[in-house]
Amino acid sequence: MGSVAALLLVALAAGFLVYRAYENSGRRVYVVGQTGSVAALSAPTTETHTAYEARNLVRNFMLTMFGHDQYTYKANLDAALPLIEGRGGRRIYDGFTRGQVLQNYERYAARNVVTVDSVTIDMNHRPWSGRVYIKQRIFIGGEQKEPLPLAAKFNLSETNRSDANPYGMLITNFDYIAYNPEVTREETQLLKEQEADRQRALQEAQRGAGAAAPAAEEEAPLLAPTRPVAPAAPAPARR
């Protein structure tokens, strides 16, 4: 009985000392793990987050979650997923899986280059909210396809900072919204030039095949699919 009482006394004393240290310092008590620090005791945080930091979080998420090729696909998703709550990240990833994005990257030597058009953040009201607008440029080989716009609305919640998420904020309620910007004059001109180059290459190939094999003159040339299934973002979820 004496030893049990002694252990209980030690435990109570240790708990009281932790409580007093917490009360006197006015800070959180953290448990440090491999992925970062986790608050062991809840307390109002005095840490502030800025709209600049929030925009960087969202911009980095969009660039890594949607911009990749067969070589960077896994690494970019590993970097992006800690920045969004689990359910939202899983929904985007499942869309990639159903669309066979990685397989299409490998099949067509394709890549998706993301440009962030704008990020808007409202931190004047809780929950914090925002919208992001991007363009996706699909390249198959060295040829660029017509840009694919994508936009989403979301909320931001506070979380503990870690190596995987140094921003201390988490994207929540991520949902796609309509976004149909006009194709710029430069992009239109580039697409026209690419199509003209492709037609010239096909004509030269046809002339070469005709000279080498006159007997096969009426046979249609063997071409790559005119509309390959290019990697694309999942369609907005229906409510």
mmCIF file of C-alpha atoms in Angstrom:
data_model
loop_
_atom_site.group_PDB
_atom_site.id
_atom_site.type_symbol
_atom_site.label_atom_id
_atom_site.label_comp_id
_atom_site.label_asym_id
_atom_site.label_seq_id
_atom_site.Cartn_x
_atom_site.Cartn_y
_atom_site.Cartn_z
ATOM 1 C CA MET A 1 0.000 0.000 0.000
ATOM 2 C CA GLY A 2 2.834 2.347 0.875
ATOM 3 C CA SER A 3 4.479 1.968 -2.544
ATOM 4 C CA VAL A 4 1.152 2.510 -4.378
ATOM 5 C CA ALA A 5 0.484 5.656 -2.372
ATOM 6 C CA ALA A 6 3.989 6.894 -3.101
ATOM 7 C CA LEU A 7 3.532 6.371 -6.845
ATOM 8 C CA LEU A 8 0.170 8.145 -6.734
ATOM 9 C CA LEU A 9 1.716 11.036 -4.841
ATOM 10 C CA VAL A 10 4.530 11.328 -7.386
ATOM 11 C CA ALA A 11 2.028 11.298 -10.277
ATOM 12 C CA LEU A 12 -0.136 13.970 -8.660
ATOM 13 C CA ALA A 13 2.888 16.099 -7.902
ATOM 14 C CA ALA A 14 4.138 15.813 -11.469
ATOM 15 C CA GLY A 15 0.719 16.763 -12.788
ATOM 16 C CA PHE A 16 0.548 19.754 -10.451
ATOM 17 C CA LEU A 17 4.006 20.949 -11.541
ATOM 18 C CA VAL A 18 3.043 20.721 -15.223
ATOM 19 C CA TYR A 19 -0.179 22.618 -14.485
ATOM 20 C CA ARG A 20 1.681 25.340 -12.565
ATOM 21 C CA ALA A 21 4.301 25.699 -15.286
ATOM 22 C CA TYR A 22 1.533 25.965 -17.886
ATOM 23 C CA GLU A 23 -0.437 28.450 -15.781
ATOM 24 C CA ASN A 24 2.580 30.645 -15.071
ATOM 25 C CA SER A 25 3.935 30.724 -18.618
ATOM 26 C CA GLY A 26 0.580 31.182 -20.346
ATOM 27 C CA ARG A 27 1.832 29.039 -23.200
ATOM 28 C CA ARG A 28 0.837 25.756 -24.723
ATOM 29 C CA VAL A 29 2.564 22.531 -23.702
ATOM 30 C CA TYR A 30 3.718 20.604 -26.777
ATOM 31 C CA VAL A 31 4.585 16.994 -27.466
ATOM 32 C CA VAL A 32 7.239 16.818 -30.169
ATOM 33 C CA GLY A 33 6.996 13.986 -32.704
ATOM 34 C CA GLN A 34 8.552 13.049 -36.031
ATOM 35 C CA THR A 35 6.012 15.080 -38.014
ATOM 36 C CA GLY A 36 6.013 18.163 -35.808
ATOM 37 C CA SER A 37 4.703 19.460 -32.507
ATOM 38 C CA VAL A 38 1.220 18.724 -31.155
ATOM 39 C CA ALA A 39 -0.433 20.716 -28.394
ATOM 40 C CA ALA A 40 -0.802 18.616 -25.244
ATOM 41 C CA LEU A 41 -2.964 21.192 -23.443
ATOM 42 C CA SER A 42 -5.489 23.436 -25.096
ATOM 43 C CA ALA A 43 -5.093 27.178 -24.643
ATOM 44 C CA PRO A 44 -6.001 30.286 -26.588
ATOM 45 C CA THR A 45 -3.224 30.911 -29.093
ATOM 46 C CA THR A 46 -1.705 34.342 -29.517
ATOM 47 C CA GLU A 47 -0.140 33.337 -32.838
ATOM 48 C CA THR A 48 -1.345 35.428 -35.746
ATOM 49 C CA HIS A 49 -1.713 34.420 -39.377
ATOM 50 C CA THR A 50 -1.606 36.871 -42.253
ATOM 51 C CA ALA A 51 -3.403 36.888 -45.588
ATOM 52 C CA TYR A 52 0.032 36.790 -47.241
ATOM 53 C CA GLU A 53 0.827 33.515 -45.470
ATOM 54 C CA ALA A 54 -2.598 32.101 -46.351
ATOM 55 C CA ARG A 55 -2.156 32.961 -50.034
ATOM 56 C CA ASN A 56 1.232 31.242 -50.064
ATOM 57 C CA LEU A 57 -0.333 28.138 -48.528
ATOM 58 C CA VAL A 58 -3.077 27.986 -51.158
ATOM 59 C CA ARG A 59 -0.727 28.805 -54.049
ATOM 60 C CA ASN A 60 1.722 26.088 -53.001
ATOM 61 C CA PHE A 61 -1.122 23.595 -52.601
ATOM 62 C CA MET A 62 -2.500 24.210 -56.096
ATOM 63 C CA LEU A 63 0.924 24.090 -57.763
ATOM 64 C CA THR A 64 1.812 20.746 -56.181
ATOM 65 C CA MET A 65 -1.628 19.110 -56.088
ATOM 66 C CA PHE A 66 -2.408 19.737 -59.757
ATOM 67 C CA GLY A 67 0.968 20.358 -61.432
ATOM 68 C CA HIS A 68 3.060 17.261 -62.135
ATOM 69 C CA ASP A 69 4.233 14.623 -64.595
ATOM 70 C CA GLN A 70 4.972 10.930 -64.271
ATOM 71 C CA TYR A 71 8.220 11.646 -62.391
ATOM 72 C CA THR A 72 6.929 14.250 -59.909
ATOM 73 C CA TYR A 73 3.386 12.922 -59.408
ATOM 74 C CA LYS A 74 3.945 11.105 -56.098
ATOM 75 C CA ALA A 75 6.345 13.647 -54.586
ATOM 76 C CA ASN A 76 4.054 16.567 -55.406
ATOM 77 C CA LEU A 77 0.991 14.853 -53.933
ATOM 78 C CA ASP A 78 2.979 13.987 -50.808
ATOM 79 C CA ALA A 79 3.805 17.690 -50.461
ATOM 80 C CA ALA A 80 0.241 18.868 -51.135
ATOM 81 C CA LEU A 81 -1.896 16.491 -49.069
ATOM 82 C CA PRO A 82 -0.695 17.687 -45.618
ATOM 83 C CA LEU A 83 -2.034 21.148 -46.540
ATOM 84 C CA ILE A 84 -5.665 19.998 -46.876
ATOM 85 C CA GLU A 85 -7.961 18.130 -44.513
ATOM 86 C CA GLY A 86 -8.160 14.394 -45.125
ATOM 87 C CA ARG A 87 -11.581 14.103 -46.747
ATOM 88 C CA GLY A 88 -10.942 16.890 -49.257
ATOM 89 C CA GLY A 89 -7.538 15.534 -50.203
ATOM 90 C CA ARG A 90 -8.940 12.048 -50.651
ATOM 91 C CA ARG A 91 -11.688 13.329 -52.957
ATOM 92 C CA ILE A 92 -9.174 15.027 -55.261
ATOM 93 C CA TYR A 93 -6.858 12.006 -55.242
ATOM 94 C CA ASP A 94 -9.739 9.631 -56.005
ATOM 95 C CA GLY A 95 -10.638 11.834 -58.979
ATOM 96 C CA PHE A 96 -7.075 11.533 -60.279
ATOM 97 C CA THR A 97 -7.228 7.763 -59.844
ATOM 98 C CA ARG A 98 -10.535 7.419 -61.703
ATOM 99 C CA GLY A 99 -9.208 9.644 -64.495
ATOM 100 C CA GLN A 100 -6.014 7.540 -64.731
ATOM 101 C CA VAL A 101 -3.897 10.691 -64.546
ATOM 102 C CA LEU A 102 -0.610 8.902 -63.791
ATOM 103 C CA GLN A 103 -1.232 6.277 -66.479
ATOM 104 C CA ASN A 104 -1.925 9.026 -69.036
ATOM 105 C CA TYR A 105 1.272 10.822 -68.066
ATOM 106 C CA GLU A 106 3.195 7.624 -68.754
ATOM 107 C CA ARG A 107 1.269 6.662 -71.893
ATOM 108 C CA TYR A 108 1.527 10.026 -73.659
ATOM 109 C CA ALA A 109 4.748 11.437 -72.123
ATOM 110 C CA ALA A 110 2.511 14.212 -70.821
ATOM 111 C CA ARG A 111 2.822 16.803 -68.091
ATOM 112 C CA ASN A 112 0.522 19.367 -66.487
ATOM 113 C CA VAL A 113 1.904 22.862 -65.833
ATOM 114 C CA VAL A 114 -0.152 25.015 -63.458
ATOM 115 C CA THR A 115 -0.294 28.809 -63.432
ATOM 116 C CA VAL A 116 -2.068 30.469 -60.504
ATOM 117 C CA ASP A 117 -4.126 33.383 -61.829
ATOM 118 C CA SER A 118 -5.252 34.714 -58.446
ATOM 119 C CA VAL A 119 -5.923 33.842 -54.807
ATOM 120 C CA THR A 120 -8.399 35.823 -52.708
ATOM 121 C CA ILE A 121 -8.506 35.448 -48.923
ATOM 122 C CA ASP A 122 -11.029 36.814 -46.397
ATOM 123 C CA MET A 123 -9.615 36.723 -42.867
ATOM 124 C CA ASN A 124 -11.984 39.355 -41.478
ATOM 125 C CA HIS A 125 -14.634 36.771 -40.621
ATOM 126 C CA ARG A 126 -14.505 33.239 -39.276
ATOM 127 C CA PRO A 127 -14.301 30.710 -40.645
ATOM 128 C CA TRP A 128 -11.626 32.172 -42.904
ATOM 129 C CA SER A 129 -12.480 31.659 -46.554
ATOM 130 C CA GLY A 130 -11.065 32.182 -50.002
ATOM 131 C CA ARG A 131 -11.097 31.390 -53.700
ATOM 132 C CA VAL A 132 -8.343 30.344 -56.069
ATOM 133 C CA TYR A 133 -8.193 30.462 -59.873
ATOM 134 C CA ILE A 134 -5.649 28.569 -61.974
ATOM 135 C CA LYS A 135 -4.933 27.473 -65.532
ATOM 136 C CA GLN A 136 -3.672 24.000 -66.386
ATOM 137 C CA ARG A 137 -1.525 23.621 -69.485
ATOM 138 C CA ILE A 138 -1.341 20.048 -70.706
ATOM 139 C CA PHE A 139 1.754 19.188 -72.737
ATOM 140 C CA ILE A 140 1.791 15.946 -74.719
ATOM 141 C CA GLY A 141 5.315 15.444 -75.940
ATOM 142 C CA GLY A 142 6.352 18.983 -76.818
ATOM 143 C CA GLU A 143 2.883 20.081 -77.891
ATOM 144 C CA GLN A 144 0.674 22.244 -75.698
ATOM 145 C CA LYS A 145 -3.054 21.628 -75.608
ATOM 146 C CA GLU A 146 -5.669 24.302 -74.996
ATOM 147 C CA PRO A 147 -5.426 25.616 -71.400
ATOM 148 C CA LEU A 148 -7.883 24.111 -68.922
ATOM 149 C CA PRO A 149 -9.142 26.555 -66.253
ATOM 150 C CA LEU A 150 -9.946 25.416 -62.730
ATOM 151 C CA ALA A 151 -11.203 27.293 -59.675
ATOM 152 C CA ALA A 152 -12.264 26.404 -56.155
ATOM 153 C CA LYS A 153 -13.624 27.921 -52.965
ATOM 154 C CA PHE A 154 -12.445 26.813 -49.537
ATOM 155 C CA ASN A 155 -12.137 27.590 -45.841
ATOM 156 C CA LEU A 156 -9.015 27.752 -43.711
ATOM 157 C CA SER A 157 -8.651 26.426 -40.176
ATOM 158 C CA GLU A 158 -5.747 26.761 -37.758
ATOM 159 C CA THR A 159 -3.568 23.777 -36.996
ATOM 160 C CA ASN A 160 -0.147 23.138 -35.483
ATOM 161 C CA ARG A 161 2.888 23.935 -37.585
ATOM 162 C CA SER A 162 5.075 21.058 -38.737
ATOM 163 C CA ASP A 163 7.715 20.269 -41.335
ATOM 164 C CA ALA A 164 4.972 18.986 -43.636
ATOM 165 C CA ASN A 165 2.768 22.043 -43.016
ATOM 166 C CA PRO A 166 4.835 25.042 -41.897
ATOM 167 C CA TYR A 167 1.923 27.448 -42.446
ATOM 168 C CA GLY A 168 -0.071 26.407 -39.380
ATOM 169 C CA MET A 169 -3.278 26.466 -41.439
ATOM 170 C CA LEU A 170 -5.293 23.753 -43.167
ATOM 171 C CA ILE A 171 -7.506 23.963 -46.259
ATOM 172 C CA THR A 172 -11.044 22.696 -45.552
ATOM 173 C CA ASN A 173 -14.336 22.478 -47.474
ATOM 174 C CA PHE A 174 -12.482 22.553 -50.815
ATOM 175 C CA ASP A 175 -15.027 22.605 -53.646
ATOM 176 C CA TYR A 176 -14.811 23.414 -57.359
ATOM 177 C CA ILE A 177 -16.542 26.476 -58.829
ATOM 178 C CA ALA A 178 -17.101 27.693 -62.391
ATOM 179 C CA TYR A 179 -14.228 29.498 -64.103
ATOM 180 C CA ASN A 180 -14.165 30.190 -67.839
ATOM 181 C CA PRO A 181 -11.580 32.858 -68.683
ATOM 182 C CA GLU A 182 -10.941 33.800 -72.286
ATOM 183 C CA VAL A 183 -7.942 32.267 -73.999
ATOM 184 C CA THR A 184 -5.322 34.976 -74.461
ATOM 185 C CA ARG A 185 -4.196 36.153 -77.889
ATOM 186 C CA GLU A 186 -0.724 34.683 -77.287
ATOM 187 C CA GLU A 187 -2.153 31.275 -76.379
ATOM 188 C CA THR A 188 -4.455 31.304 -79.423
ATOM 189 C CA GLN A 189 -1.538 32.164 -81.713
ATOM 190 C CA LEU A 190 0.608 29.424 -80.173
ATOM 191 C CA LEU A 191 -2.111 26.816 -80.688
ATOM 192 C CA LYS A 192 -2.544 27.897 -84.328
ATOM 193 C CA GLU A 193 1.193 27.649 -84.967
ATOM 194 C CA GLN A 194 1.338 24.217 -83.367
ATOM 195 C CA GLU A 195 -1.553 22.993 -85.509
ATOM 196 C CA ALA A 196 0.096 24.379 -88.665
ATOM 197 C CA ASP A 197 3.358 22.609 -87.771
ATOM 198 C CA ARG A 198 1.471 19.373 -87.144
ATOM 199 C CA GLN A 199 -0.307 19.550 -90.506
ATOM 200 C CA ARG A 200 2.985 20.218 -92.327
ATOM 201 C CA ALA A 201 4.587 17.240 -90.610
ATOM 202 C CA LEU A 202 1.657 14.999 -91.590
ATOM 203 C CA GLN A 203 1.811 16.139 -95.217
ATOM 204 C CA GLU A 204 5.550 15.506 -95.387
ATOM 205 C CA ALA A 205 5.066 12.060 -93.870
ATOM 206 C CA GLN A 206 2.339 11.264 -96.396
ATOM 207 C CA ARG A 207 4.501 12.405 -99.327
ATOM 208 C CA GLY A 208 7.410 10.328 -98.059
ATOM 209 C CA ALA A 209 5.220 7.260 -97.641
ATOM 210 C CA GLY A 210 3.752 7.734 -101.130
ATOM 211 C CA ALA A 211 7.187 7.924 -102.754
ATOM 212 C CA ALA A 212 8.486 4.880 -100.900
ATOM 213 C CA ALA A 213 5.448 2.658 -101.462
ATOM 214 C CA PRO A 214 3.321 3.668 -104.495
ATOM 215 C CA ALA A 215 1.172 0.568 -104.147
ATOM 216 C CA ALA A 216 -0.077 1.730 -100.758
ATOM 217 C CA GLU A 217 -1.081 5.169 -102.030
ATOM 218 C CA GLU A 218 -4.742 4.844 -101.045
ATOM 219 C CA GLU A 219 -4.034 3.452 -97.599
ATOM 220 C CA ALA A 220 -4.645 5.916 -94.756
ATOM 221 C CA PRO A 221 -1.516 6.860 -92.799
ATOM 222 C CA LEU A 222 -1.163 5.460 -89.316
ATOM 223 C CA LEU A 223 -1.601 8.381 -86.912
ATOM 224 C CA ALA A 224 -1.624 8.823 -83.190
ATOM 225 C CA PRO A 225 -5.052 9.340 -81.646
ATOM 226 C CA THR A 226 -6.292 12.814 -82.507
ATOM 227 C CA ARG A 227 -7.868 13.255 -79.080
ATOM 228 C CA PRO A 228 -5.855 11.359 -76.458
ATOM 229 C CA VAL A 229 -7.207 11.191 -72.953
ATOM 230 C CA ALA A 230 -5.056 13.925 -71.459
ATOM 231 C CA PRO A 231 -4.649 14.253 -67.699
ATOM 232 C CA ALA A 232 -7.214 16.622 -66.280
ATOM 233 C CA ALA A 233 -8.596 17.695 -62.950
ATOM 234 C CA PRO A 234 -11.731 15.971 -61.645
ATOM 235 C CA ALA A 235 -15.047 17.581 -62.513
ATOM 236 C CA PRO A 236 -16.807 19.577 -59.781
ATOM 237 C CA ALA A 237 -18.692 17.377 -57.366
ATOM 238 C CA ARG A 238 -22.442 17.525 -57.782
ATOM 239 C CA ARG A 239 -24.372 18.622 -54.769
#
